[in-house]
Amino acid sequence: MQKFPLFLAAVLVSTGVMAQPKALKDAYKDFFPVGVAVAPRNLTGPEAELIVKQFNSITPENAMKMGPIHPEPDRYAWEAPDAIVAFAQQHGMKVRGHTLCWHNQTPKWFFTDEAGKQVSREVLLERLKQHITDVVGRYKGRIYAWDVVNEAVPDTGTGIYRQSKFYEIIGEDYIEKAFEYAHAADPAAKLFYNDYNTESSGKREKIFKLLQKLKEKNVPVHGVGLQGHWSVYEPSEAALQESVSRFASLGLAVQITELDVSVHAKEHGRREKTAADKTELTPEILARQAAQYEMLFRTFRKNRGVITGVTFWNVSDKTTWLDNFPVRGRKDYPLLFDEKLQPKEFFPKIVDF
Ligand code: HAH
């Protein structure tokens, strides 16, 4: 389509001379479901239309995280997650749940008693069990896959466990416990360990060891989620293929769970905006983004049968979490649909192969 100026392409498509590109979910129907992370506000108006047209799976971006869904010990906030699951059912879409146990966006009350003192291992395990049982149980049969534990492995150092409150209070077995509780609550759900930066060789090996241990202990873990918060500069095709093959060698399914391709170089820690932080969409950056997306989807297709799902983290460049992370207020353009919800110029290359 890029051979024509945009207005001409639009005329050719609307008059039927030129075919509209296929929708993502149709192009990949023999490969994997294509999903998108949403908030309830995305489920009306033009964004909802785009979602229904392009995707066949949906994930709540925030609504099922520990803090948002379980703000107080005896109160769950079901409204937002219920609305998302209902939308999916109405439109015949799958739902991926995110996430049951994560050191971030966990409410403070989880780790402290009424006097403000840190709780014991027994109390924290009991709370984790209650939380997972209630959340997974409520959506039993309606959520086909869950991110059970998110980001338990640190980026640096040699230890394989992140020093989180769950790890400090319970010990390393909090991970297997979380999987066991989830499996008991919905034995049919596919259970995933999910993490980012999975193509860095050091972190890949640490995650591999963690998963290997879980498999050896017969913990009900069925897959690994590569978040896929990538950029126009990384990962390389070889590094991505290595991650997919390495994790698959444990007999695990692999899903890309939070895909976006930042136009900025990847950083993993929050920092302030500086004068150097301009967002310039040069032709070079745009060409890199097109090439990166083409490489990613070619690699996903090559791994048919192993890669069982691909989920984008947000709908369009209109708003994405990367507008505020890692640099608050720095715009990013990481998705396949632009700020006007239109497919980007290279989109046909992703769906025609
Ligand atoms: C993800 N962390 C989380 O899994 C997701 O729940 C959240 O909405 C957005 C991103 C990614 C991440 C990162 O890329 C770098 C450092 C910490 C976390």
Short mmCIF file of C-alpha atoms and ligand atoms in Angstrom, two decimals:
data_model
loop_
_atom_site.label_atom_id
_atom_site.label_comp_id
_atom_site.label_asym_id
_atom_site.label_seq_id
_atom_site.Cartn_x
_atom_site.Cartn_y
_atom_site.Cartn_z
CA MET A 1 0.00 0.00 0.00
CA GLN A 2 2.97 2.28 0.60
CA LYS A 3 3.40 2.72 -3.17
CA PHE A 4 0.45 5.15 -3.10
CA PRO A 5 0.04 8.45 -1.30
CA LEU A 6 -2.28 7.91 1.68
CA PHE A 7 -5.31 9.71 0.23
CA LEU A 8 -5.08 7.68 -2.97
CA ALA A 9 -4.76 4.43 -1.03
CA ALA A 10 -7.86 5.40 0.96
CA VAL A 11 -9.82 6.03 -2.26
CA LEU A 12 -8.63 2.75 -3.79
CA VAL A 13 -9.62 0.80 -0.67
CA SER A 14 -13.03 2.46 -0.35
CA THR A 15 -13.84 1.84 -4.03
CA GLY A 16 -12.82 -1.78 -3.68
CA VAL A 17 -9.99 -1.46 -6.23
CA MET A 18 -7.49 -2.22 -3.53
CA ALA A 19 -8.16 -4.84 -0.87
CA GLN A 20 -8.24 -3.79 2.77
CA PRO A 21 -5.54 -5.48 4.75
CA LYS A 22 -6.68 -8.55 6.62
CA ALA A 23 -7.44 -8.22 10.31
CA LEU A 24 -4.77 -9.53 12.69
CA LYS A 25 -7.02 -12.22 14.15
CA ASP A 26 -7.91 -13.54 10.67
CA ALA A 27 -4.35 -13.50 9.38
CA TYR A 28 -3.15 -15.48 12.40
CA LYS A 29 -6.13 -17.78 12.93
CA ASP A 30 -4.04 -20.87 12.17
CA PHE A 31 -1.17 -19.70 14.39
CA PHE A 32 -2.32 -18.15 17.68
CA PRO A 33 -4.92 -15.80 19.15
CA VAL A 34 -3.97 -12.13 18.90
CA GLY A 35 -4.84 -10.17 22.01
CA VAL A 36 -4.81 -6.67 23.41
CA ALA A 37 -4.56 -5.19 26.92
CA VAL A 38 -7.45 -2.91 27.77
CA ALA A 39 -9.09 -0.72 30.38
CA PRO A 40 -12.91 -0.55 30.59
CA ARG A 41 -12.79 2.89 28.92
CA ASN A 42 -11.46 1.25 25.72
CA LEU A 43 -14.64 -0.83 25.40
CA THR A 44 -16.93 1.81 23.90
CA GLY A 45 -16.69 3.92 20.75
CA PRO A 46 -14.09 3.68 18.00
CA GLU A 47 -11.54 1.81 20.13
CA ALA A 48 -14.08 -0.91 20.86
CA GLU A 49 -14.74 -1.25 17.12
CA LEU A 50 -11.06 -1.59 16.41
CA ILE A 51 -10.67 -4.18 19.19
CA VAL A 52 -13.54 -6.32 17.92
CA LYS A 53 -12.34 -6.12 14.33
CA GLN A 54 -8.68 -6.91 14.93
CA PHE A 55 -8.35 -9.05 18.06
CA ASN A 56 -9.74 -12.32 19.40
CA SER A 57 -8.31 -12.17 22.89
CA ILE A 58 -8.35 -9.54 25.60
CA THR A 59 -6.39 -8.89 28.82
CA PRO A 60 -7.17 -6.37 31.54
CA GLU A 61 -4.16 -4.07 31.64
CA ASN A 62 -4.67 -3.21 35.32
CA ALA A 63 -8.11 -4.33 36.50
CA MET A 64 -7.06 -7.77 37.75
CA LYS A 65 -3.82 -6.79 39.46
CA MET A 66 -3.71 -7.33 43.23
CA GLY A 67 -4.11 -3.66 44.20
CA PRO A 68 -6.93 -2.69 41.84
CA ILE A 69 -8.96 -5.88 42.32
CA HIS A 70 -8.41 -6.40 46.08
CA PRO A 71 -7.97 -2.91 47.61
CA GLU A 72 -8.92 -3.94 51.16
CA PRO A 73 -8.82 -7.26 53.02
CA ASP A 74 -12.56 -7.86 52.76
CA ARG A 75 -13.32 -5.99 49.57
CA TYR A 76 -12.87 -6.92 45.92
CA ALA A 77 -13.49 -4.39 43.14
CA TRP A 78 -15.20 -6.65 40.62
CA GLU A 79 -16.81 -4.00 38.45
CA ALA A 80 -13.98 -3.28 36.01
CA PRO A 81 -12.75 -6.88 35.58
CA ASP A 82 -16.35 -8.12 35.24
CA ALA A 83 -17.00 -5.55 32.49
CA ILE A 84 -13.93 -6.68 30.56
CA VAL A 85 -14.81 -10.38 30.82
CA ALA A 86 -18.43 -9.64 29.81
CA PHE A 87 -17.23 -7.70 26.74
CA ALA A 88 -15.03 -10.61 25.73
CA GLN A 89 -17.89 -13.09 26.10
CA GLN A 90 -20.25 -10.88 24.12
CA HIS A 91 -17.80 -10.80 21.24
CA GLY A 92 -16.58 -14.38 21.43
CA MET A 93 -13.08 -13.43 22.51
CA LYS A 94 -10.71 -15.28 24.82
CA VAL A 95 -9.53 -13.72 28.08
CA ARG A 96 -5.96 -13.86 29.47
CA GLY A 97 -5.80 -12.99 33.15
CA HIS A 98 -3.05 -10.69 34.48
CA THR A 99 -1.78 -11.13 37.18
CA LEU A 100 -2.21 -13.12 40.42
CA CYS A 101 1.06 -12.50 42.25
CA TRP A 102 3.35 -9.53 41.58
CA HIS A 103 5.54 -7.44 43.86
CA ASN A 104 4.25 -4.23 42.23
CA GLN A 105 0.75 -2.76 42.51
CA THR A 106 0.19 -4.98 45.57
CA PRO A 107 -1.78 -3.24 48.32
CA LYS A 108 0.13 -2.47 51.55
CA TRP A 109 -2.44 -4.29 53.70
CA PHE A 110 -1.38 -7.57 52.13
CA PHE A 111 1.91 -7.62 54.05
CA THR A 112 0.92 -6.01 57.35
CA ASP A 113 -1.39 -6.76 60.28
CA GLU A 114 -3.79 -4.33 61.98
CA ALA A 115 -0.99 -2.93 64.12
CA GLY A 116 1.09 -2.25 61.00
CA LYS A 117 3.52 -5.08 61.75
CA GLN A 118 4.78 -7.36 58.97
CA VAL A 119 2.76 -10.59 58.83
CA SER A 120 4.17 -14.10 59.22
CA ARG A 121 4.80 -16.62 56.44
CA GLU A 122 1.62 -18.48 57.43
CA VAL A 123 -0.57 -15.39 57.31
CA LEU A 124 0.84 -14.21 53.97
CA LEU A 125 0.42 -17.67 52.42
CA GLU A 126 -3.17 -17.77 53.68
CA ARG A 127 -3.86 -14.33 52.15
CA LEU A 128 -2.25 -15.34 48.86
CA LYS A 129 -4.35 -18.51 48.80
CA GLN A 130 -7.58 -16.66 49.55
CA HIS A 131 -6.82 -14.01 46.92
CA ILE A 132 -5.98 -16.48 44.16
CA THR A 133 -8.86 -18.80 45.04
CA ASP A 134 -11.38 -15.93 44.95
CA VAL A 135 -10.12 -14.28 41.75
CA VAL A 136 -9.50 -17.43 39.70
CA GLY A 137 -12.67 -19.02 41.09
CA ARG A 138 -14.87 -16.09 40.06
CA TYR A 139 -13.80 -16.39 36.41
CA LYS A 140 -13.43 -20.16 36.30
CA GLY A 141 -14.05 -21.42 32.78
CA ARG A 142 -14.04 -17.88 31.36
CA ILE A 143 -10.31 -17.11 31.59
CA TYR A 144 -8.31 -19.59 29.55
CA ALA A 145 -4.85 -18.55 30.74
CA TRP A 146 -3.41 -16.73 33.75
CA ASP A 147 -0.17 -14.92 34.43
CA VAL A 148 0.25 -16.48 37.87
CA VAL A 149 3.57 -14.99 38.96
CA ASN A 150 4.93 -11.84 37.36
CA GLU A 151 8.55 -10.63 37.36
CA ALA A 152 9.98 -12.79 40.18
CA VAL A 153 13.50 -12.79 38.71
CA PRO A 154 15.88 -9.80 39.07
CA ASP A 155 17.64 -8.16 36.10
CA THR A 156 21.05 -8.06 37.75
CA GLY A 157 23.12 -10.17 40.13
CA THR A 158 23.46 -13.93 40.25
CA GLY A 159 20.50 -14.85 42.48
CA ILE A 160 17.44 -16.13 40.65
CA TYR A 161 14.89 -14.65 43.07
CA ARG A 162 13.92 -11.01 43.25
CA GLN A 163 14.10 -9.80 46.86
CA SER A 164 10.40 -8.96 47.03
CA LYS A 165 8.14 -8.97 50.10
CA PHE A 166 6.70 -12.31 48.96
CA TYR A 167 10.21 -13.77 48.81
CA GLU A 168 11.36 -12.20 52.07
CA ILE A 169 8.34 -13.28 54.10
CA ILE A 170 7.46 -16.65 52.54
CA GLY A 171 10.66 -17.84 50.88
CA GLU A 172 11.19 -19.17 47.35
CA ASP A 173 8.23 -21.56 47.56
CA TYR A 174 5.74 -18.68 47.31
CA ILE A 175 6.03 -19.23 43.56
CA GLU A 176 5.02 -22.89 43.54
CA LYS A 177 2.29 -22.19 46.10
CA ALA A 178 0.79 -19.53 43.82
CA PHE A 179 0.69 -22.01 40.92
CA GLU A 180 -0.86 -24.71 43.11
CA TYR A 181 -3.60 -22.40 44.41
CA ALA A 182 -4.43 -21.25 40.86
CA HIS A 183 -4.52 -24.82 39.54
CA ALA A 184 -6.84 -25.92 42.35
CA ALA A 185 -9.20 -23.01 41.65
CA ASP A 186 -9.45 -23.73 37.89
CA PRO A 187 -7.78 -26.99 36.82
CA ALA A 188 -8.44 -26.24 33.13
CA ALA A 189 -6.70 -22.85 33.04
CA LYS A 190 -3.24 -22.61 31.44
CA LEU A 191 -0.83 -21.17 33.98
CA PHE A 192 2.08 -18.91 33.02
CA TYR A 193 5.20 -17.46 34.57
CA ASN A 194 5.59 -13.98 33.04
CA ASP A 195 8.62 -11.68 32.82
CA TYR A 196 10.37 -8.93 30.81
CA ASN A 197 13.92 -8.62 29.48
CA THR A 198 13.78 -12.34 28.71
CA GLU A 199 16.19 -12.03 25.76
CA SER A 200 19.10 -10.82 27.86
CA SER A 201 21.26 -13.91 28.21
CA GLY A 202 21.80 -13.58 31.97
CA LYS A 203 18.14 -13.13 32.83
CA ARG A 204 17.07 -15.81 30.34
CA GLU A 205 19.23 -18.38 32.15
CA LYS A 206 17.92 -17.37 35.58
CA ILE A 207 14.32 -17.70 34.40
CA PHE A 208 15.21 -21.02 32.77
CA LYS A 209 16.58 -22.32 36.10
CA LEU A 210 13.49 -21.16 37.97
CA LEU A 211 11.18 -22.88 35.49
CA GLN A 212 13.32 -26.01 35.41
CA LYS A 213 13.04 -26.30 39.19
CA LEU A 214 9.27 -25.84 39.04
CA LYS A 215 8.96 -28.53 36.34
CA GLU A 216 11.16 -30.94 38.34
CA LYS A 217 8.84 -30.49 41.30
CA ASN A 218 5.78 -31.11 39.11
CA VAL A 219 4.40 -27.67 39.82
CA PRO A 220 1.43 -26.99 37.50
CA VAL A 221 3.15 -24.45 35.24
CA HIS A 222 2.18 -24.70 31.57
CA GLY A 223 3.89 -21.81 29.90
CA VAL A 224 6.16 -18.82 29.99
CA GLY A 225 5.15 -15.32 29.01
CA LEU A 226 7.77 -13.22 27.26
CA GLN A 227 6.36 -9.77 27.93
CA GLY A 228 7.78 -8.44 24.67
CA HIS A 229 8.38 -4.86 25.80
CA TRP A 230 10.87 -4.43 23.02
CA SER A 231 12.22 -1.53 20.99
CA VAL A 232 13.33 -0.66 17.49
CA TYR A 233 16.87 -1.65 18.63
CA GLU A 234 16.17 -4.99 20.33
CA PRO A 235 15.92 -7.94 20.54
CA SER A 236 17.82 -9.52 17.66
CA GLU A 237 16.14 -12.36 15.80
CA ALA A 238 18.75 -14.78 17.17
CA ALA A 239 18.20 -13.71 20.79
CA LEU A 240 14.43 -14.02 20.48
CA GLN A 241 14.66 -17.43 18.83
CA GLU A 242 17.05 -18.59 21.55
CA SER A 243 14.58 -17.59 24.28
CA VAL A 244 11.67 -19.33 22.56
CA SER A 245 13.67 -22.53 21.95
CA ARG A 246 15.25 -22.60 25.41
CA PHE A 247 11.93 -22.28 27.26
CA ALA A 248 10.16 -24.64 24.88
CA SER A 249 12.84 -27.26 25.63
CA LEU A 250 11.27 -27.54 29.09
CA GLY A 251 8.00 -28.61 27.48
CA LEU A 252 6.43 -25.21 28.09
CA ALA A 253 4.19 -23.19 25.81
CA VAL A 254 5.47 -19.71 25.01
CA GLN A 255 3.30 -16.62 24.70
CA ILE A 256 4.22 -13.04 23.90
CA THR A 257 2.13 -11.37 26.57
CA GLU A 258 2.73 -7.59 26.49
CA LEU A 259 4.01 -6.71 23.04
CA ASP A 260 5.10 -3.22 22.04
CA VAL A 261 8.05 -1.88 20.07
CA SER A 262 9.23 1.40 21.60
CA VAL A 263 10.79 4.02 19.34
CA HIS A 264 13.23 4.73 22.20
CA ALA A 265 16.20 2.69 23.37
CA LYS A 266 15.07 0.28 26.10
CA GLU A 267 15.59 1.26 29.74
CA HIS A 268 14.15 -0.66 32.68
CA GLY A 269 14.15 1.92 35.47
CA ARG A 270 12.09 5.07 35.96
CA ARG A 271 13.90 8.39 35.50
CA GLU A 272 13.17 12.07 34.98
CA LYS A 273 12.80 13.60 31.56
CA THR A 274 15.85 15.53 30.33
CA ALA A 275 16.40 18.08 27.54
CA ALA A 276 17.77 15.25 25.38
CA ASP A 277 14.45 13.33 25.58
CA LYS A 278 12.76 14.46 22.40
CA THR A 279 10.58 12.08 20.46
CA GLU A 280 11.61 12.48 16.86
CA LEU A 281 9.99 10.08 14.47
CA THR A 282 12.67 10.18 11.81
CA PRO A 283 12.28 8.10 8.64
CA GLU A 284 15.09 5.93 9.98
CA ILE A 285 13.23 5.16 13.22
CA LEU A 286 10.01 4.42 11.33
CA ALA A 287 11.86 2.08 8.98
CA ARG A 288 13.42 0.33 11.95
CA GLN A 289 10.04 -0.12 13.59
CA ALA A 290 8.60 -1.64 10.42
CA ALA A 291 11.57 -3.99 10.07
CA GLN A 292 11.43 -4.96 13.75
CA TYR A 293 7.72 -5.80 13.61
CA GLU A 294 8.21 -7.81 10.42
CA MET A 295 11.04 -9.77 12.03
CA LEU A 296 9.03 -10.41 15.19
CA PHE A 297 5.97 -11.76 13.40
CA ARG A 298 8.08 -13.83 11.01
CA THR A 299 9.74 -15.40 14.06
CA PHE A 300 6.37 -15.96 15.77
CA ARG A 301 5.10 -17.74 12.63
CA LYS A 302 8.21 -19.91 12.44
CA ASN A 303 7.43 -21.11 15.96
CA ARG A 304 3.90 -22.23 15.19
CA GLY A 305 2.72 -24.73 17.80
CA VAL A 306 5.15 -23.42 20.41
CA ILE A 307 3.97 -19.81 20.51
CA THR A 308 0.34 -20.10 21.58
CA GLY A 309 -0.61 -16.44 21.94
CA VAL A 310 0.50 -12.89 21.14
CA THR A 311 -0.94 -9.98 23.13
CA PHE A 312 -0.30 -6.28 22.52
CA TRP A 313 0.05 -4.01 25.56
CA ASN A 314 -2.54 -1.30 24.70
CA VAL A 315 -4.68 -0.57 21.67
CA SER A 316 -3.05 2.30 19.78
CA ASP A 317 -0.42 5.03 19.95
CA LYS A 318 -3.15 7.41 21.16
CA THR A 319 -2.31 6.35 24.70
CA THR A 320 0.16 3.75 25.86
CA TRP A 321 1.76 3.04 29.23
CA LEU A 322 5.09 3.91 27.53
CA ASP A 323 4.00 7.59 27.37
CA ASN A 324 4.86 7.58 31.07
CA PHE A 325 7.39 4.81 31.52
CA PRO A 326 10.30 4.87 32.07
CA VAL A 327 10.26 8.63 31.43
CA ARG A 328 7.13 10.47 32.55
CA GLY A 329 5.64 12.61 29.79
CA ARG A 330 7.83 11.33 26.95
CA LYS A 331 5.58 10.26 24.10
CA ASP A 332 6.08 6.84 22.53
CA TYR A 333 4.65 5.24 19.38
CA PRO A 334 5.05 1.52 19.97
CA LEU A 335 1.93 -0.12 18.52
CA LEU A 336 0.52 -1.20 15.15
CA PHE A 337 -2.28 1.43 15.20
CA ASP A 338 -1.47 5.15 15.17
CA GLU A 339 -2.89 8.01 17.22
CA LYS A 340 -5.92 8.10 14.91
CA LEU A 341 -6.43 4.33 15.36
CA GLN A 342 -5.35 3.72 11.74
CA PRO A 343 -3.09 0.78 10.90
CA LYS A 344 0.48 1.97 10.28
CA GLU A 345 1.89 1.95 6.77
CA PHE A 346 3.73 -1.34 7.28
CA PHE A 347 0.66 -3.13 8.70
CA PRO A 348 -0.08 -5.05 5.45
CA LYS A 349 3.35 -6.70 5.75
CA ILE A 350 2.36 -8.14 9.12
CA VAL A 351 -0.87 -9.70 7.85
CA ASP A 352 0.16 -10.71 4.29
CA PHE A 353 2.75 -13.45 4.27
C1 HAH B 1 4.93 -4.72 32.83
N1 HAH B 1 6.18 -4.54 33.50
C2 HAH B 1 3.86 -5.32 33.75
O1 HAH B 1 3.86 -6.73 33.66
C3 HAH B 1 2.46 -4.84 33.40
O2 HAH B 1 1.57 -5.32 34.37
C4 HAH B 1 2.38 -3.32 33.36
O3 HAH B 1 1.07 -2.90 33.04
C5 HAH B 1 3.37 -2.82 32.39
C6 HAH B 1 4.53 -3.48 32.19
C7 HAH B 1 7.29 -4.22 32.65
C8 HAH B 1 8.51 -3.65 33.32
C9 HAH B 1 9.51 -3.17 32.54
O4 HAH B 1 9.41 -3.21 31.21
C10 HAH B 1 10.65 -2.65 33.14
C11 HAH B 1 10.78 -2.60 34.51
C12 HAH B 1 9.77 -3.07 35.29
C13 HAH B 1 8.64 -3.59 34.68
#
